[in-house]
């Protein structure tokens, strides 16, 4: 036992303790309360929302501009989130998409185009369509709730997505352009660092790979006032049962198995072989910084890369401990550039741009609409123009190791490749750094290393004794999106409520 027990804690008794106040944890708590269960939500941060986070940046004249530091978009297939947004009385608006898009080819040449087909050679277009078609077939064979049951699961899980693409095509431009939608665009890892099965899951969760490559589909709508507003409204409903700045440091969850003790080698009893009655009620004590919660169940509503921040007493069974070592966050920098006006629109551009393998691989018009907590007006679009761009994986690492001025200059030069020289002179500039945020440590979400999904994925949603898991990282529909977090939180809560 840790000396945490010896500290002075306010001890609460609840049916369920929820660890984490992101969308999944708050949705779980809300659903449990509506099912008649008492809850306490312990959140490490001084805010709710997890990887959704409304922020501001100030320009040279002292005017504050609204930015979304974390997740923000909703696609049409994310129906549970759309329904919840409406239920909570929030509004949405569509991303601006009128005008031409920009494609920067591997040789650096810039091309304006309309539609969804990149302006490249007929051969490359044909190869892209062929690869997308194969991915659509593989995704159609998958149940996103059971990707390890795919008929080719082990085969696809032991080859990197990059290697798989290279086995099916020798067109490097087509490979770069197809991989962008999963590698830098979603998992934020190089395409050689995750498996093809992981890529197929990403496509299956979105309905198809074709949906992933359609930016008008996958990046359709935003919430007026920001995506964090969903969590903020949910938190109001939780009320005094929510405790901020209470990181759970220790979780007592099971009795040990005496047969595992080894007196000869001075090894104490544990539960290395697992426990009986997974999913059933137990005796749980979660120790935060100042608050302890005794409960019958615990919901772990944090990303899997943070599980090891909690000291489990007794330690997790061996299969869970090993599985958690093979899950990691990606890395991405979200670039926010604010301008006096959305000048690209005057130049006939939508603000959308792509460039596979480039420093900034995608950009979008992210101009705000409606009332938020910065300079804004209800029912009107912001007169200032906002561009959002993304710098992924190895490029993100490179940027963080540069001096600030050099980093900013290189990023603005990269934006100018898409939008012209005016992009180099924003009135405000901000980089979202979720990798340095203690209770996230990366972005957008976690994924397995090669072979991990087929080997251990079936464990990720199974309860461990009275501990349940809920987050977007382990969702089926809405995988790695707020929609998935909402679905997971609700699903887990209803499972617990069904136990009585």
XYZ file of C-alpha atoms in Angstrom:
500
model
C 0.000 0.000 0.000
C 1.186 3.495 -0.822
C 1.564 6.197 1.765
C -1.181 8.005 -0.134
C -3.525 6.319 2.334
C -1.836 8.210 5.134
C -2.566 11.601 3.604
C -5.574 13.594 4.609
C -8.228 13.235 1.898
C -11.842 14.244 1.732
C -13.406 10.799 1.219
C -16.539 10.598 -0.920
C -18.713 7.548 -1.477
C -20.274 7.093 -4.900
C -21.521 4.301 -7.134
C -19.005 5.205 -9.842
C -15.811 7.250 -9.962
C -15.047 8.683 -13.404
C -11.411 9.547 -14.065
C -11.147 12.279 -16.678
C -13.495 15.121 -17.643
C -13.138 15.046 -21.400
C -16.174 14.318 -23.607
C -16.078 10.579 -22.812
C -15.871 10.969 -19.042
C -18.497 13.692 -18.855
C -20.872 11.758 -21.104
C -20.386 8.671 -18.941
C -21.104 10.668 -15.772
C -24.158 12.361 -17.279
C -25.598 9.062 -18.484
C -24.961 7.351 -15.139
C -26.637 10.154 -13.212
C -29.649 9.958 -15.501
C -29.756 6.210 -14.814
C -29.941 6.924 -11.081
C -26.310 6.282 -10.143
C -24.194 8.590 -8.004
C -20.889 9.700 -9.523
C -17.781 11.728 -8.863
C -15.616 12.948 -11.740
C -11.939 13.592 -10.995
C -10.059 15.682 -13.576
C -6.331 16.398 -13.491
C -6.539 19.659 -15.440
C -7.956 22.980 -14.310
C -10.558 22.736 -17.087
C -12.869 20.228 -18.753
C -12.760 19.135 -22.374
C -9.637 16.999 -22.642
C -8.322 17.310 -26.188
C -11.004 19.875 -27.062
C -9.905 23.272 -25.869
C -11.158 26.770 -26.673
C -8.393 29.372 -26.667
C -7.462 32.921 -27.642
C -4.568 34.719 -29.264
C -3.961 38.449 -29.036
C -2.908 40.516 -32.041
C -0.534 43.496 -32.125
C -3.407 45.882 -31.338
C -4.518 43.955 -28.258
C -7.593 42.429 -29.896
C -8.286 38.857 -28.790
C -9.128 36.277 -31.450
C -10.835 32.935 -30.822
C -8.979 29.742 -31.750
C -9.655 26.061 -31.100
C -6.473 24.567 -29.705
C -7.731 21.007 -30.014
C -10.335 18.974 -31.890
C -13.023 20.945 -33.680
C -14.712 19.342 -36.725
C -17.813 17.170 -37.092
C -18.480 15.000 -40.153
C -21.987 13.927 -41.256
C -21.476 10.330 -40.080
C -20.824 11.483 -36.495
C -24.509 11.315 -35.727
C -24.274 10.778 -31.971
C -22.267 13.962 -31.542
C -24.575 15.897 -33.865
C -27.600 14.754 -31.870
C -25.932 15.698 -28.590
C -24.945 19.145 -29.855
C -28.569 19.804 -30.749
C -29.779 18.367 -27.427
C -27.417 20.677 -25.518
C -28.753 23.717 -27.375
C -25.529 24.395 -29.265
C -25.297 25.453 -32.913
C -22.979 24.420 -35.739
C -21.760 26.085 -38.924
C -20.122 24.790 -42.084
C -16.464 25.216 -42.932
C -15.937 27.743 -45.729
C -15.202 25.892 -48.986
C -16.104 28.179 -51.907
C -13.429 28.814 -54.524
C -10.427 26.887 -55.765
C -8.247 24.591 -53.687
C -4.454 24.494 -53.998
C -2.200 21.503 -54.580
C 1.575 21.803 -54.170
C 3.268 19.027 -56.131
C 6.417 17.194 -55.011
C 8.523 19.438 -57.282
C 7.140 22.539 -55.510
C 4.905 23.703 -58.337
C 1.591 25.197 -57.265
C -1.716 24.252 -58.890
C -5.226 25.586 -58.331
C -8.065 23.143 -58.851
C -11.718 22.442 -58.108
C -13.382 19.219 -57.016
C -11.704 16.446 -55.032
C -9.147 15.210 -57.595
C -5.606 16.557 -57.267
C -4.288 18.230 -60.466
C -1.546 15.734 -61.183
C -0.787 13.305 -63.998
C -3.446 10.911 -65.254
C -1.235 8.020 -64.188
C -0.956 9.291 -60.601
C -4.698 10.002 -60.448
C -5.394 6.489 -61.693
C -3.025 4.998 -59.098
C -4.608 7.011 -56.307
C -8.086 5.896 -57.301
C -6.928 2.266 -57.503
C -5.301 2.363 -54.043
C -8.331 4.101 -52.537
C -10.544 1.423 -54.116
C -8.520 -1.378 -52.524
C -8.688 0.377 -49.142
C -12.447 0.777 -49.541
C -12.757 -2.975 -50.127
C -10.673 -3.799 -47.048
C -12.623 -1.309 -44.930
C -15.904 -2.784 -46.156
C -14.805 -6.188 -44.817
C -14.170 -4.806 -41.328
C -16.397 -4.356 -38.319
C -14.783 -1.297 -36.677
C -15.808 -2.668 -33.283
C -13.768 -5.825 -33.971
C -10.916 -4.923 -36.354
C -8.867 -7.876 -35.086
C -11.535 -10.154 -36.590
C -10.849 -8.905 -40.142
C -10.133 -11.922 -42.396
C -6.673 -10.506 -43.146
C -6.046 -8.993 -39.709
C -2.655 -10.524 -38.901
C -1.370 -10.080 -42.447
C -2.372 -6.401 -42.537
C -1.190 -5.742 -38.995
C 2.378 -6.902 -39.576
C 3.114 -4.664 -42.555
C 3.418 -0.891 -42.315
C 0.973 1.211 -44.301
C 3.842 2.720 -46.284
C 5.252 -0.706 -47.192
C 1.796 -1.959 -48.137
C 1.264 1.023 -50.448
C 4.687 0.460 -52.019
C 3.825 -3.194 -52.603
C 0.739 -2.102 -54.517
C 2.174 0.857 -56.441
C 5.471 2.313 -57.651
C 4.034 5.841 -58.018
C 5.619 7.761 -55.120
C 3.366 10.790 -55.616
C 0.253 8.629 -55.434
C 1.614 6.919 -52.311
C 2.357 10.260 -50.615
C -1.069 11.610 -51.479
C -2.948 8.526 -50.263
C -0.946 8.119 -47.073
C -1.503 11.765 -46.032
C -5.130 11.045 -45.138
C -4.189 8.516 -42.462
C -0.559 9.262 -41.557
C -0.234 13.024 -41.111
C -3.974 13.627 -41.384
C -5.223 11.272 -38.664
C -2.713 9.119 -36.778
C -0.018 11.853 -36.999
C 2.743 9.293 -37.343
C 4.887 8.464 -40.383
C 3.182 5.874 -42.593
C 6.001 3.416 -41.873
C 5.249 3.549 -38.114
C 1.774 1.987 -38.033
C 0.157 -1.012 -39.636
C -2.145 -1.287 -42.616
C -4.768 -2.793 -40.306
C -4.663 0.421 -38.260
C -5.203 2.408 -41.483
C -8.116 0.174 -42.482
C -9.683 0.734 -39.053
C -9.408 4.491 -39.563
C -11.251 4.119 -42.876
C -13.840 1.663 -41.565
C -14.646 3.958 -38.660
C -15.332 6.807 -41.097
C -17.510 4.604 -43.310
C -14.899 4.200 -46.075
C -11.470 5.363 -47.172
C -13.252 7.493 -49.761
C -14.821 9.458 -46.898
C -11.370 10.098 -45.408
C -10.095 11.630 -48.642
C -13.127 13.913 -48.975
C -12.284 16.974 -46.876
C -15.774 18.400 -47.434
C -17.108 15.296 -45.667
C -14.599 14.689 -42.891
C -14.152 18.397 -42.058
C -17.741 19.486 -42.493
C -18.968 21.499 -39.505
C -17.803 23.294 -36.365
C -19.578 24.161 -33.124
C -20.375 27.847 -32.620
C -18.298 28.868 -29.624
C -15.950 25.911 -30.039
C -16.035 22.142 -29.530
C -15.042 22.470 -25.878
C -18.500 23.983 -25.355
C -19.908 20.442 -25.537
C -17.895 19.435 -22.461
C -18.588 22.721 -20.701
C -22.357 22.281 -20.994
C -22.104 18.631 -19.902
C -20.026 19.754 -16.914
C -22.773 22.160 -15.841
C -25.090 19.178 -15.596
C -22.579 17.241 -13.463
C -22.314 20.225 -11.124
C -20.667 19.703 -7.734
C -19.821 16.090 -8.556
C -16.978 17.363 -10.782
C -13.584 18.014 -9.179
C -10.886 19.835 -11.155
C -7.151 19.751 -10.482
C -7.546 16.291 -8.958
C -5.208 13.954 -10.857
C -5.832 10.361 -9.818
C -2.473 9.186 -8.517
C -3.495 5.786 -7.167
C -6.379 3.426 -7.837
C -7.140 0.513 -5.508
C -9.330 -1.909 -7.389
C -8.940 -5.575 -6.394
C -7.772 -8.053 -3.812
C -4.618 -9.955 -4.695
C -4.390 -13.631 -5.612
C -2.498 -15.406 -2.774
C -1.318 -18.163 -5.140
C 0.895 -15.659 -7.011
C 3.046 -14.938 -3.955
C 6.619 -16.256 -4.116
C 8.181 -16.141 -0.663
C 11.436 -17.685 -1.854
C 12.056 -14.732 -4.193
C 10.330 -12.136 -2.016
C 7.543 -11.511 -4.554
C 4.267 -10.322 -3.069
C 0.896 -11.558 -4.251
C -0.669 -9.731 -7.213
C -3.231 -10.389 -9.967
C -0.865 -11.048 -12.854
C -3.175 -13.718 -14.275
C -6.242 -11.526 -14.187
C -9.297 -11.450 -11.958
C -12.650 -13.175 -12.053
C -15.895 -11.389 -12.806
C -14.625 -8.696 -15.139
C -17.251 -5.972 -15.406
C -18.866 -6.773 -12.059
C -19.005 -4.375 -9.142
C -16.083 -4.282 -6.754
C -14.452 -2.116 -4.130
C -12.626 0.799 -5.737
C -10.821 3.695 -4.110
C -9.455 6.453 -6.333
C -6.990 8.814 -4.682
C -6.739 12.285 -6.155
C -4.593 15.095 -4.829
C -7.082 16.127 -2.144
C -10.132 13.936 -2.740
C -10.548 10.169 -2.443
C -13.589 8.377 -3.875
C -14.861 4.985 -2.734
C -16.992 3.394 -5.438
C -18.308 0.155 -6.888
C -16.966 0.910 -10.365
C -14.317 3.090 -11.985
C -14.428 4.525 -15.508
C -10.986 5.284 -16.888
C -11.821 8.070 -19.360
C -8.317 9.126 -20.321
C -6.194 8.239 -23.368
C -4.310 4.928 -23.041
C -0.896 6.597 -23.104
C -1.770 8.116 -19.707
C -2.838 4.896 -17.980
C 0.668 4.547 -16.572
C 0.336 7.883 -14.755
C -1.864 6.007 -12.262
C -0.439 3.578 -9.728
C -2.803 0.594 -9.777
C -3.044 -1.357 -6.509
C -2.621 -4.205 -7.185
C -0.816 -3.744 -10.521
C -2.808 -4.456 -13.655
C -2.776 -8.032 -14.986
C 0.167 -8.829 -17.226
C -1.780 -8.789 -20.505
C -3.083 -5.273 -19.860
C 0.334 -4.016 -18.766
C 2.030 -5.374 -21.883
C -0.706 -4.109 -24.226
C -0.464 -0.583 -22.831
C 3.239 -0.485 -23.664
C 2.428 -0.842 -27.366
C 0.070 2.147 -27.616
C 1.391 5.659 -28.201
C 0.271 9.147 -29.166
C 1.066 10.774 -32.469
C 2.543 14.244 -32.768
C 1.167 17.275 -34.579
C 1.425 21.055 -34.445
C -1.798 22.903 -35.174
C -0.982 26.269 -36.774
C -3.324 29.234 -36.300
C -2.715 32.350 -38.425
C -5.061 35.347 -38.106
C -5.288 38.019 -40.837
C -7.043 41.388 -41.162
C -9.348 39.799 -43.746
C -9.740 36.371 -45.367
C -7.699 37.654 -48.328
C -7.594 34.252 -50.067
C -11.309 34.503 -50.775
C -10.738 37.728 -52.698
C -8.206 35.777 -54.761
C -10.774 33.104 -55.609
C -9.425 30.519 -53.144
C -11.279 28.400 -50.603
C -8.321 28.340 -48.229
C -7.955 24.574 -48.663
C -4.539 23.277 -49.653
C -2.661 19.968 -49.770
C 0.957 18.991 -50.239
C 1.984 15.429 -49.436
C 5.371 15.218 -47.746
C 5.638 18.975 -47.158
C 6.253 20.866 -43.914
C 2.619 22.020 -43.737
C 0.725 19.220 -45.439
C -2.781 20.689 -45.291
C -4.414 24.080 -44.683
C -8.032 25.205 -44.317
C -10.104 28.356 -43.885
C -10.890 28.344 -40.172
C -12.613 31.727 -39.929
C -14.955 31.887 -36.958
C -18.700 32.377 -36.988
C -21.019 33.493 -34.207
C -20.464 34.322 -30.563
C -17.431 33.027 -28.697
C -15.468 34.275 -25.688
C -13.195 36.538 -27.762
C -13.999 39.394 -30.148
C -17.173 38.177 -31.896
C -20.794 38.899 -32.775
C -23.750 36.541 -32.516
C -25.029 35.371 -35.895
C -22.184 36.943 -37.884
C -18.951 35.717 -39.391
C -15.748 37.120 -37.934
C -14.396 39.896 -40.238
C -10.884 38.624 -39.536
C -9.656 35.661 -41.556
C -8.204 32.570 -39.902
C -6.133 29.857 -41.535
C -5.407 26.588 -39.760
C -2.598 24.301 -40.890
C -1.063 21.059 -39.645
C 2.555 19.999 -39.213
C 2.813 16.316 -38.477
C 5.168 13.713 -36.987
C 8.837 14.206 -37.978
C 8.236 17.756 -39.199
C 6.687 18.673 -35.843
C 9.765 17.368 -34.037
C 11.992 19.420 -36.332
C 10.013 22.620 -35.750
C 10.096 22.404 -31.948
C 13.902 22.234 -32.036
C 14.225 25.519 -33.964
C 14.516 29.022 -32.473
C 11.100 30.681 -32.295
C 11.721 33.273 -35.027
C 13.124 30.729 -37.463
C 10.264 28.335 -36.735
C 7.657 31.026 -37.386
C 9.359 32.154 -40.609
C 9.536 28.639 -42.015
C 5.916 27.892 -41.185
C 4.659 31.137 -42.717
C 6.740 30.436 -45.827
C 5.007 27.059 -46.037
C 1.568 28.720 -45.774
C 2.599 31.146 -48.524
C 3.272 28.182 -50.829
C -0.486 27.667 -50.821
C -1.961 31.134 -50.364
C 0.629 33.582 -51.686
C 2.898 36.188 -50.086
C 0.071 37.749 -48.040
C 0.135 34.639 -45.851
C 3.504 35.758 -44.461
C 2.046 38.726 -42.572
C -0.584 37.568 -40.071
C -1.690 39.926 -37.317
C -1.628 37.028 -34.827
C 0.061 33.626 -34.838
C -0.234 30.647 -32.481
C 0.947 27.034 -32.386
C -1.066 24.438 -30.447
C 1.330 22.204 -28.521
C -0.598 19.252 -27.097
C 2.602 17.212 -26.815
C 3.806 19.495 -24.019
C 0.391 19.470 -22.300
C 0.962 17.228 -19.274
C -2.365 15.430 -19.332
C -2.390 14.773 -23.097
C 1.242 14.262 -24.207
C 0.577 14.160 -27.948
C -2.120 14.453 -30.598
C -4.502 13.672 -32.036
C -4.843 10.229 -30.491
C -3.188 6.912 -29.697
C -2.599 3.957 -31.976
C -0.752 0.632 -31.768
C 2.661 -0.177 -33.115
C 3.059 -2.910 -35.748
C 1.192 -6.057 -34.795
C -0.385 -4.531 -31.700
C -3.975 -4.041 -32.853
C -4.549 -7.668 -33.856
C -2.654 -8.999 -30.833
C -4.069 -6.889 -27.994
C -6.888 -4.800 -29.421
C -9.575 -7.140 -28.106
C -8.541 -6.157 -24.565
C -9.014 -2.409 -24.959
C -12.770 -2.294 -24.369
C -13.048 -5.230 -21.972
C -13.448 -4.245 -18.311
C -10.702 -5.235 -15.892
C -12.522 -6.206 -12.720
C -14.644 -3.131 -11.846
C -12.593 -0.841 -14.142
C -14.183 0.218 -17.436
C -12.456 2.107 -20.262
C -13.913 4.982 -22.290
C -12.179 7.312 -24.754
C -12.101 8.108 -28.463
C -8.849 6.160 -28.872
C -10.645 2.841 -28.426
C -13.903 3.700 -30.194
C -15.356 1.916 -33.219
C -17.558 4.493 -34.972
C -16.010 7.903 -34.431
C -12.566 6.421 -33.751
C -10.226 9.261 -32.706
C -13.029 11.841 -32.884
C -15.235 13.520 -30.285
C -18.134 11.470 -31.630
C -16.272 8.303 -30.634
C -15.611 9.683 -27.158
C -19.313 10.456 -26.683
C -20.297 6.989 -27.910
C -17.762 5.301 -25.624
C -18.796 7.234 -22.542
C -22.459 6.507 -23.104
C -21.870 2.832 -23.925
C -19.790 2.214 -20.799
C -22.296 4.027 -18.588
C -25.191 1.959 -19.912
C -23.168 -1.229 -19.386
C -22.589 -0.313 -15.748
C -26.209 0.758 -15.271
C -27.296 -2.613 -16.634
C -25.460 -4.325 -13.781
C -27.850 -2.692 -11.341
